[in-house]
Every structure is written in structure tokens, then in C-alpha cells.
Short mmCIF file of C-alpha atoms and ligand atoms in Angstrom, two decimals:
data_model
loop_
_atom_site.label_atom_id
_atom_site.label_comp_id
_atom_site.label_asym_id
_atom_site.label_seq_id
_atom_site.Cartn_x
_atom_site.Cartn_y
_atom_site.Cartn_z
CA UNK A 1 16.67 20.49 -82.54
CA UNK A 2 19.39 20.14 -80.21
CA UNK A 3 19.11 24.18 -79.16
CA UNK A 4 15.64 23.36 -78.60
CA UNK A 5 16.09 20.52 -76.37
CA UNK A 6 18.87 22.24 -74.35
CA UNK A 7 16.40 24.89 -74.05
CA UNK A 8 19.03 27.35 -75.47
CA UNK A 9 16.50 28.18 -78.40
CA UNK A 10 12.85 29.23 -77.90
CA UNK A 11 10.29 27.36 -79.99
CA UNK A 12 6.55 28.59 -81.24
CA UNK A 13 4.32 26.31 -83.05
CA UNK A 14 2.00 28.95 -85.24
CA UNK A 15 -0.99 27.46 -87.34
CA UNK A 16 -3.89 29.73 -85.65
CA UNK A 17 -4.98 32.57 -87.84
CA UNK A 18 -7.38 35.40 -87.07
CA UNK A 19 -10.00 33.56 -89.34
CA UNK A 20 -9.13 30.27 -88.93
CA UNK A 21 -8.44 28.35 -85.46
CA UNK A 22 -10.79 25.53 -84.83
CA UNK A 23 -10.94 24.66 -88.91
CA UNK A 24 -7.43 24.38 -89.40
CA UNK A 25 -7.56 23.79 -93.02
CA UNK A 26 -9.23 27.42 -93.60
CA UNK A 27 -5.79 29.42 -92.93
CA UNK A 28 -4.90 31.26 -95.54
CA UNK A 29 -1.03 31.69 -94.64
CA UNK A 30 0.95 30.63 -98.25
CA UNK A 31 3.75 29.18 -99.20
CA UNK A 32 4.92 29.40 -102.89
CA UNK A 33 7.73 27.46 -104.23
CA UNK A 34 10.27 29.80 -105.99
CA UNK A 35 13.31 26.86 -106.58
CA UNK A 36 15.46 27.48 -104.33
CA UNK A 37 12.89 28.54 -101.48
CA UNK A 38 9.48 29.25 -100.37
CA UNK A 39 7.97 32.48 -100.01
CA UNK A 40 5.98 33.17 -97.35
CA UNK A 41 2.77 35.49 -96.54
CA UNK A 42 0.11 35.48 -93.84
CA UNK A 43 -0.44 36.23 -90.64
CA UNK A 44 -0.98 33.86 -87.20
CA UNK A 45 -2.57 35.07 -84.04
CA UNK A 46 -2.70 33.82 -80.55
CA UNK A 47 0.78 31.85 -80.61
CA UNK A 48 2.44 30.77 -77.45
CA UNK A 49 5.72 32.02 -77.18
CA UNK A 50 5.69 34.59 -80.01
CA UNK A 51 7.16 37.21 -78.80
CA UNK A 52 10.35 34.97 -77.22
CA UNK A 53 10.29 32.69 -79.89
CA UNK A 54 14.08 32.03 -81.75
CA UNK A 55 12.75 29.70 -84.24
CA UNK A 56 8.41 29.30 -85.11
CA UNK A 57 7.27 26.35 -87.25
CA UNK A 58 4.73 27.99 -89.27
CA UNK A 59 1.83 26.10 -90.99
CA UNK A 60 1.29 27.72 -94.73
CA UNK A 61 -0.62 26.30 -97.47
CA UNK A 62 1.44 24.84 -100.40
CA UNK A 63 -0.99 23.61 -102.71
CA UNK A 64 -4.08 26.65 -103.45
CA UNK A 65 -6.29 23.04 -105.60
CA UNK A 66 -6.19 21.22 -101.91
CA UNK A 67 -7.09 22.78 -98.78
CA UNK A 68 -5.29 19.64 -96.75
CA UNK A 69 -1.81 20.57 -98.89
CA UNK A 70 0.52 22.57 -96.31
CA UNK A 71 3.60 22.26 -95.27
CA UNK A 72 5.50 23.57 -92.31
CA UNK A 73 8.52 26.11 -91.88
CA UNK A 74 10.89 26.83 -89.86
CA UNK A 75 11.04 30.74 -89.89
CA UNK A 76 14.26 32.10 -87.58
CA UNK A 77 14.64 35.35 -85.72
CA UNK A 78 15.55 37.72 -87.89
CA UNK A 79 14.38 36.59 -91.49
CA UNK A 80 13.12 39.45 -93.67
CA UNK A 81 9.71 39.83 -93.76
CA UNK A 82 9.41 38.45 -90.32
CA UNK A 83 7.43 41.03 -88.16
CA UNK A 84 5.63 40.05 -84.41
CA UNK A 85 2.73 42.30 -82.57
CA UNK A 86 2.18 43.16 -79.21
CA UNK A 87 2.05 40.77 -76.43
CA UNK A 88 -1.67 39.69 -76.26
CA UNK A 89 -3.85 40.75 -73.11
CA UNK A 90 -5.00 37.64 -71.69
CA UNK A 91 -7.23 36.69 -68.86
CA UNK A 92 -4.90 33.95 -67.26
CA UNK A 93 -1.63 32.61 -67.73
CA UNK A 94 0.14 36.41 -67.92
CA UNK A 95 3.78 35.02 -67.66
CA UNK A 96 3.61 33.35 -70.78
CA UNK A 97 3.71 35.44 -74.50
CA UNK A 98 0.93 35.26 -76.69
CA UNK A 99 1.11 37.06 -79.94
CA UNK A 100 0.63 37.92 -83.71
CA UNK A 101 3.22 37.32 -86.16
CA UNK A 102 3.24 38.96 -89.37
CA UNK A 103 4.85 37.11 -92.24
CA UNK A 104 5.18 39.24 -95.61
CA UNK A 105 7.34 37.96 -98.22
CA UNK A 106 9.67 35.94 -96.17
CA UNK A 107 12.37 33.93 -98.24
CA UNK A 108 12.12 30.50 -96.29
CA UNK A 109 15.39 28.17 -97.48
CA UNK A 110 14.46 24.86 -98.92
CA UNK A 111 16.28 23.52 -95.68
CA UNK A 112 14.29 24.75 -93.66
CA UNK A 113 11.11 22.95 -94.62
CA UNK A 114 10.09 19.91 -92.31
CA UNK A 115 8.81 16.69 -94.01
CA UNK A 116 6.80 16.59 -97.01
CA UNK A 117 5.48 20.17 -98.34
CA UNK A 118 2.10 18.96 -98.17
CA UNK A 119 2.29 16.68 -95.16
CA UNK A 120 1.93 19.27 -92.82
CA UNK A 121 -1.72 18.72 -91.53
CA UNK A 122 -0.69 15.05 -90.96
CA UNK A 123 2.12 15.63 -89.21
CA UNK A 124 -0.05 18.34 -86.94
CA UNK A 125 -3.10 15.94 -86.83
CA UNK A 126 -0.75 13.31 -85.48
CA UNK A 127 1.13 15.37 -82.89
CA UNK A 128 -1.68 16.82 -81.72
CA UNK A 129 -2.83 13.89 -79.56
CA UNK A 130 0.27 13.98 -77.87
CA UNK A 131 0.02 17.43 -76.84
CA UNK A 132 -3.82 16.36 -75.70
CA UNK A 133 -2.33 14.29 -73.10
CA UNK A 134 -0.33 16.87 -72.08
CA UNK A 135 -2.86 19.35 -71.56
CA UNK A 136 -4.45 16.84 -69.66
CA UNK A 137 -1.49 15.89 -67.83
CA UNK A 138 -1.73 19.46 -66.57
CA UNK A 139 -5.15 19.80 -65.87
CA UNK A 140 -5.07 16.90 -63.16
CA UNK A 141 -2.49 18.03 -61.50
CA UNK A 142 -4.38 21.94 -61.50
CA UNK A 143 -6.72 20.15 -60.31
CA UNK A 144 -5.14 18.74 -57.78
CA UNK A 145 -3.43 21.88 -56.65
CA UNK A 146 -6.70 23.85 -56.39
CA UNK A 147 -8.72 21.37 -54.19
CA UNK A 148 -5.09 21.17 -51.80
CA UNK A 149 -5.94 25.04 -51.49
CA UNK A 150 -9.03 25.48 -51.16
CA UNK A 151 -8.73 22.33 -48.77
CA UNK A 152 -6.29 24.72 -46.31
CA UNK A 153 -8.66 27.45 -47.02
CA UNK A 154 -11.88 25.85 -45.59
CA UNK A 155 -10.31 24.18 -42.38
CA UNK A 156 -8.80 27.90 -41.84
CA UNK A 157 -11.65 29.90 -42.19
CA UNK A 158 -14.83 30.28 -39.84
CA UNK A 159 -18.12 31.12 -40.28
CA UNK A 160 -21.03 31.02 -37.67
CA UNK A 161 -18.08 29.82 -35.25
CA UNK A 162 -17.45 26.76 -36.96
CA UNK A 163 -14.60 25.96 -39.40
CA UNK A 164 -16.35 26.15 -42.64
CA UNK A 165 -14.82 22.91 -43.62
CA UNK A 166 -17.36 21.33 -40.73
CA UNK A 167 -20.58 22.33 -43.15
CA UNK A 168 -22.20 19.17 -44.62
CA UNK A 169 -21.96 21.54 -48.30
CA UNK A 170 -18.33 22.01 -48.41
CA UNK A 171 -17.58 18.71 -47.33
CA UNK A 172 -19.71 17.11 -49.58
CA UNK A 173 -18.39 18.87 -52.91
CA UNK A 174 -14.23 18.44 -51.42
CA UNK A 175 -15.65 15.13 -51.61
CA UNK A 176 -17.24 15.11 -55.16
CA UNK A 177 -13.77 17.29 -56.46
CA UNK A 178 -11.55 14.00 -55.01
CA UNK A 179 -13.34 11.71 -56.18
CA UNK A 180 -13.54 12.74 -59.84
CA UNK A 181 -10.16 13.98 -59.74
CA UNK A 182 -9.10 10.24 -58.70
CA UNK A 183 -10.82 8.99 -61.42
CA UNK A 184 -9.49 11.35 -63.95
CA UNK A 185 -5.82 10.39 -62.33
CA UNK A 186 -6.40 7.19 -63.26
CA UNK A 187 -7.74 7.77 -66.68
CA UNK A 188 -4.67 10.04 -67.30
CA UNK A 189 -2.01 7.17 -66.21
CA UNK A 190 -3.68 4.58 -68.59
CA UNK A 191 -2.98 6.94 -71.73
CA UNK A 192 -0.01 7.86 -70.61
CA UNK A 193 0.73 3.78 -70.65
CA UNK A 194 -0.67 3.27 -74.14
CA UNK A 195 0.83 6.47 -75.43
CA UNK A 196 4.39 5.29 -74.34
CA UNK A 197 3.22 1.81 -76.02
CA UNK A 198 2.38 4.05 -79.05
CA UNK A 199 -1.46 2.75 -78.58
CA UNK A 200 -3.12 5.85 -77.79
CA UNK A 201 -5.39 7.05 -80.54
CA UNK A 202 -6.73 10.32 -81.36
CA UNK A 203 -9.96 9.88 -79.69
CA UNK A 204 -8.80 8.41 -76.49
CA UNK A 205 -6.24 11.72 -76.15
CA UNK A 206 -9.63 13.74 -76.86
CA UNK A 207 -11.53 12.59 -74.52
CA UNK A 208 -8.82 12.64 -72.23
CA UNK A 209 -8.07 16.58 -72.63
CA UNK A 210 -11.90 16.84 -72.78
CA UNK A 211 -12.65 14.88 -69.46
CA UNK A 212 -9.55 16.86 -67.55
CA UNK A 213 -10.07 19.97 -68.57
CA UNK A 214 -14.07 20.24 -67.80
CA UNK A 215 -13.30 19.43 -64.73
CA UNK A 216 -10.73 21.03 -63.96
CA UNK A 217 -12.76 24.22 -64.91
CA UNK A 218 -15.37 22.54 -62.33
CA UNK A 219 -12.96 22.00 -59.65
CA UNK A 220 -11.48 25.56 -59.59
CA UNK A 221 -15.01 27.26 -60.14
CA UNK A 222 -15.80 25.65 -56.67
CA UNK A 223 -13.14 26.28 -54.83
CA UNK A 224 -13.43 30.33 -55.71
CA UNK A 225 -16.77 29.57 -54.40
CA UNK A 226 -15.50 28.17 -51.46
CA UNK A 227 -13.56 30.87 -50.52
CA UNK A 228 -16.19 33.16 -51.04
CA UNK A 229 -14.83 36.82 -52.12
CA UNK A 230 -11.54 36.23 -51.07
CA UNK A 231 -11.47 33.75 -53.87
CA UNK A 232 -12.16 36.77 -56.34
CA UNK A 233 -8.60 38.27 -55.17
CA UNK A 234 -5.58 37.78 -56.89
CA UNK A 235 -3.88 37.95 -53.58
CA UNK A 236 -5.35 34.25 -53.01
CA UNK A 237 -3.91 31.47 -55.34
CA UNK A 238 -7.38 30.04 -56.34
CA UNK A 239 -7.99 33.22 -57.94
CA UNK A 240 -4.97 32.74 -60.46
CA UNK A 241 -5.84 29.22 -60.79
CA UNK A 242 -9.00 30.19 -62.05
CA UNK A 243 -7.93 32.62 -64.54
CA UNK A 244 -5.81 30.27 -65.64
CA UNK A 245 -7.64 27.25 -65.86
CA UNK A 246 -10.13 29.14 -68.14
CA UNK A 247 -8.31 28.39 -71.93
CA UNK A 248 -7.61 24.95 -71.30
CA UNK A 249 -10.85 24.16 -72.70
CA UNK A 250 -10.24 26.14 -75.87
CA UNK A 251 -6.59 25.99 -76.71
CA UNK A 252 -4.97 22.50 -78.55
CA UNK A 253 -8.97 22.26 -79.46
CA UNK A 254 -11.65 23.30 -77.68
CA UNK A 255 -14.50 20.74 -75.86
CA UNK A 256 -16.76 20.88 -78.77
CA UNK A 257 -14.13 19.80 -81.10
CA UNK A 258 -13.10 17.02 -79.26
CA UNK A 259 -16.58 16.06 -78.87
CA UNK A 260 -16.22 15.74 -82.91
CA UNK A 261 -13.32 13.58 -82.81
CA UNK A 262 -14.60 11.03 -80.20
CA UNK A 263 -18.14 10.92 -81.97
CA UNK A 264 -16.37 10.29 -85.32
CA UNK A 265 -14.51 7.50 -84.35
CA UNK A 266 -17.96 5.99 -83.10
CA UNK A 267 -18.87 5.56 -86.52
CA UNK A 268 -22.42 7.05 -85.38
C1 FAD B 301 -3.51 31.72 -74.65
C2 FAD B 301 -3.61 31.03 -75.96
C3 FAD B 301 -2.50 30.34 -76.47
C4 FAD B 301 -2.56 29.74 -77.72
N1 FAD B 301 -1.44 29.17 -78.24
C5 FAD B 301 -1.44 28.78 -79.55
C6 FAD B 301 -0.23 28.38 -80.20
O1 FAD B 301 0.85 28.35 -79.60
N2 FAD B 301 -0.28 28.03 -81.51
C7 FAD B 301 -1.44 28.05 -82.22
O2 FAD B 301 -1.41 27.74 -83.41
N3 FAD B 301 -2.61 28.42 -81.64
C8 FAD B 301 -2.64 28.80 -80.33
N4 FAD B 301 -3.81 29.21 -79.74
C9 FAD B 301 -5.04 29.21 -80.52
C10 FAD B 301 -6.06 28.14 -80.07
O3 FAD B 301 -5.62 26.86 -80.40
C11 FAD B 301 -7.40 28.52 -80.74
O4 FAD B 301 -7.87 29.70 -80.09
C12 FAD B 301 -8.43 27.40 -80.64
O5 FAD B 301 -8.07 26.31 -81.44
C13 FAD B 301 -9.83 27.87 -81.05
O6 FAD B 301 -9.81 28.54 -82.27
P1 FAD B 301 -10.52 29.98 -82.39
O7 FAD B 301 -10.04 30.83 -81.29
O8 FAD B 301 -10.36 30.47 -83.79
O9 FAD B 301 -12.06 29.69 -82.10
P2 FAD B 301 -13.15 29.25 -83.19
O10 FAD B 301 -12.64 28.13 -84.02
O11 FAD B 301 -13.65 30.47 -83.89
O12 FAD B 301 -14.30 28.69 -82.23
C14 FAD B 301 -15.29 29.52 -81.61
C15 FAD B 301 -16.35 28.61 -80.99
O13 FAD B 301 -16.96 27.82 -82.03
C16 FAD B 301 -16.90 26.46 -81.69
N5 FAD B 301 -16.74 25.62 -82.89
C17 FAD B 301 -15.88 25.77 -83.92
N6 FAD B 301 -16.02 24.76 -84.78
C18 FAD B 301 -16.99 23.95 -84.30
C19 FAD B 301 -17.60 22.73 -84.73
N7 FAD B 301 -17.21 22.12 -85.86
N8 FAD B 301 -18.57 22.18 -83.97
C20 FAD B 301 -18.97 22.78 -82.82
N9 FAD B 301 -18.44 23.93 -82.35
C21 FAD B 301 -17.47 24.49 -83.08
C22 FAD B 301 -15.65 26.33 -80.82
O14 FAD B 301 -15.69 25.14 -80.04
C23 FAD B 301 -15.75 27.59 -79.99
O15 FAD B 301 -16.63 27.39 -78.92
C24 FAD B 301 -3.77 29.78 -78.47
C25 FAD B 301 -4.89 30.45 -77.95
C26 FAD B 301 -4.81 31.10 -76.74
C27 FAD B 301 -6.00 31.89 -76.28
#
């Protein structure tokens, strides 16, 4: 942990597989007690960081009679069995790594196991709103970014010798993009509040990456369309922001799963 912190070592979190992302409790990755450690097979795909990665916690099954049972590992650099792929092609976000690691027979010391060896998909579960409110952390302040372009953009350009920021249209959806973006702000700052008071609960963190993230999707679609094709060029930041933007409404759980988690919790 404290290499982590310091930022000296690299961390991945891996529990996406090739078959299993969205139902997390399909992977098939194993861990098999052998005493005096676990060994380890499976594969993960689509992990942040892979590639740079000095230490991945891996999620493995531990238990084959219960699909809930896994635990999670802290596989090094260097480990036998260890293997990673190719840096993933991606639309967006092409200065971070994305990649498949390979994991065949790897002799994981007892130390190295975190928690309980089948607590794992709690300890995920809980984290995960956290890192919700992160993504959604992130997504207002995208959101933010692209309308202050596009903004520049529109007062800049000219069209039928006018500013195009003087149409009643583009004014009219700036105006739609800062108002929802002020109410999203506001959302974000009162689960930010309750998660420092430990009160935010799964759902709230769900909707909260859900809300964010549409609309940040919204918000950058817009302002490509507002700079018409120069929008389409990566030459023009709106371009990258939109290529970007794209997998925050997958990754950490996509939209339709948090639309499970807040309709479960109203007990429908
Ligand atoms: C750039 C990038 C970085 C990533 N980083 C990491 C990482 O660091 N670590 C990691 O473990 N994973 C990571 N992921 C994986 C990411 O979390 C998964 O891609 C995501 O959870 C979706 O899983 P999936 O791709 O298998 O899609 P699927 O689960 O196959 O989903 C496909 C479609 O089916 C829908 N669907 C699935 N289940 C339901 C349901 N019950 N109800 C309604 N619709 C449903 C989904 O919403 C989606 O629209 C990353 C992915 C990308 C692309």
C-alpha cells in the first residue's frame, strides 16, 4: 500500500473476463488452495492499467459450490505464470493501457490474499460505489470542460455573418447543457457530503454515475454538433472529449445496470 499511495507502484484492479463483465459472478478465473498458496488460472480482459501495472488485484473464484465465493489476489510483476496481451485499441482515452492478462498456474503466496477468500464480491460490491462517485466526479467536470469549449467555439465562429453563438438554437441548448450540468453539480456535491459521512448507499452512487455520465454523453454530442465538422477533427478538443466521454457509460457498470441497482432498492 504505501508504494501505491506514493505512486511509486502501479495498481490494476482485474475482475472483467471475456465472458463475464456486467455479471460479475460468471468469471471463471480460479483460485485453488494448495496450503501454502493459491493457484491461479484464468484470464481478464479490458483492465485499466494492465500493461503498466506492478501489482493487479485479481478477482478468482475460491469456492466452484458458490458462484458469490471469490477472493482477491495480489499477483506482482514477475510471478510465473503471469503473462499480459497487447495494449487494447480503444476509441477514446488512448493514453491510458487497457489490456488482457493471462494467468496460468500462478503460485499466489497465502500473504498475498486480501480479506476473507470468499469475501471478495463484498468487498468489490462495496467499493464499487465509491468508484461510482468518482466516475461521476469526472463526468461533471467533462462536462463542464466541453460546454467551456464549445462556448469559445460558437462566439468565434460565423455563419451568415453573425457569430453563431447569436442563433436562438445554439443559445438555447448552451443554455439547456448549463443548466443540467448545474444541477448535476449539485447532485454530485451532496454525495460527495454523505459519502465522506459514510451515508451514501449503493443506489444513490448509481444514480449518480448514471445521471453524470448520460449527460455528459449529451453534453459533448452537442457541442461536436456545434462545431459542425470541425468538431469531427481531432485537431479540435471536443473531438477527443467525445471519444472519450463514450465508455463512461459502460465501464464501473454500464446505465442499464445501474438502472438495476436503483430499481432494486425501490423494492418495486
Ligand atoms: C476502457 C475500458 C477500461 C476498463 N477497465 C476495467 C478495469 O480496470 N477492470 C475491470 O475489471 N474491468 C474494466 N473494464 C470492463 C468494464 O467494466 C466492462 O466492459 C463493463 O462492466 C461491461 O461489461 P461487458 O463489456 O462484458 O459488457 P456486457 O456485460 O456483455 O454487456 C453488454 C450489454 O448488455 C447489457 N446488459 C448486461 N446485463 C444486463 C442486465 N442485467 N440488464 C440489462 N442490460 C444488461 C449491458 O448494459 C450492455 O449494454 C474496462 C472496460 C473498458 C472498455
Amino acid at each position: 500500500m504505501p508504494g501505491i499511495i506514493s505512486g511509486d507502484l502501479i495498481l490494476a484492479v482485474a475482475m472483467t473476463e471475456p465472458s463475464a463483465g456486467s455479471d460479475l459472478a460468471g468469471m471463471r478465473t480460479s483460485a485453488v488452495d494448495q496450503g501454502d498458496h493459491y493457484l491461479l488460472n484464468g484470464s481478464k480482459v479490458f483492465i485499466s492499467n494492465g500493461l503498466l501495472a506492478d501489482v493487479v488485484i485479481v478477482a478468482a473464484k475460491t469456492d466452484p459450490a458458490n458462484k458469490h465465493a471469490m477472493g482477491l489476489f495480489l499477483v506482482e510483476r514477475g510471478m510465473e505464470g503471469f503473462e499480459r496481451g497487447k495494449n487494447l485499441e480503444k476509441l477514446g482515452m488512448k493514453s491510458q493501457d487497457t489490456a488482457e492478462l493471462f494467468f496460468n498456474n500462478v503460485k499466489v503466496p497465502k500473504a498475498n490474499l486480501l480479506g476473507d477468500a470468499k469475501g471478495g464480491f463484498f468487498y468489490l460490491m462495496n467499493m464499487l460505489a465509491q468508484e461510482r462517485l468518482t466516475n461521476a466526479c469526472g463526468a461533471v467536470a467533462a462536462a463542464e470542460a466541453a460546454l467551456q469549449v464549445t462556448i469559445d467555439y460558437v462566439r468565434e465562429r460565423k455563419a451568415f455573418d453573425r457569430p453563431i453563438s447569436h442563433f436562438q438554437n445554439t443559445r438555447f441548448k448552451l443554455a439547456e447543457m448549463r443548466t443540467q450540468i448545474d444541477v448535476a453539480q449539485v447532485f454530485v456535491d451532496r454525495c460527495v457530503q454523505d459519502h465522506n459521512q459514510k451515508k451514501l448507499t449503493p443506489e444513490v452512487a448509481a444514480e449518480a454515475k448514471l445521471f453524470t455520465t448520460e449527460l455528459l454523453c449529451k453534453v459533448v454530442d452537442e457541442g461536436v454538433q456545434l462545431h459542425g465538422g470541425w468538431g469531427y477533427m481531432w485537431e479540435y478538443p471536443i473531438c477527443k472529449m467525445y471519444a472519450n466521454a463514450r465508455i463512461q457509460r459502460i465501464f464501473a457498470g454500464t446505465s442499464e445496470i445501474m438502472k438495476e441497482i436503483i430499481s432494486r432498492g425501490m423494492k418495486l
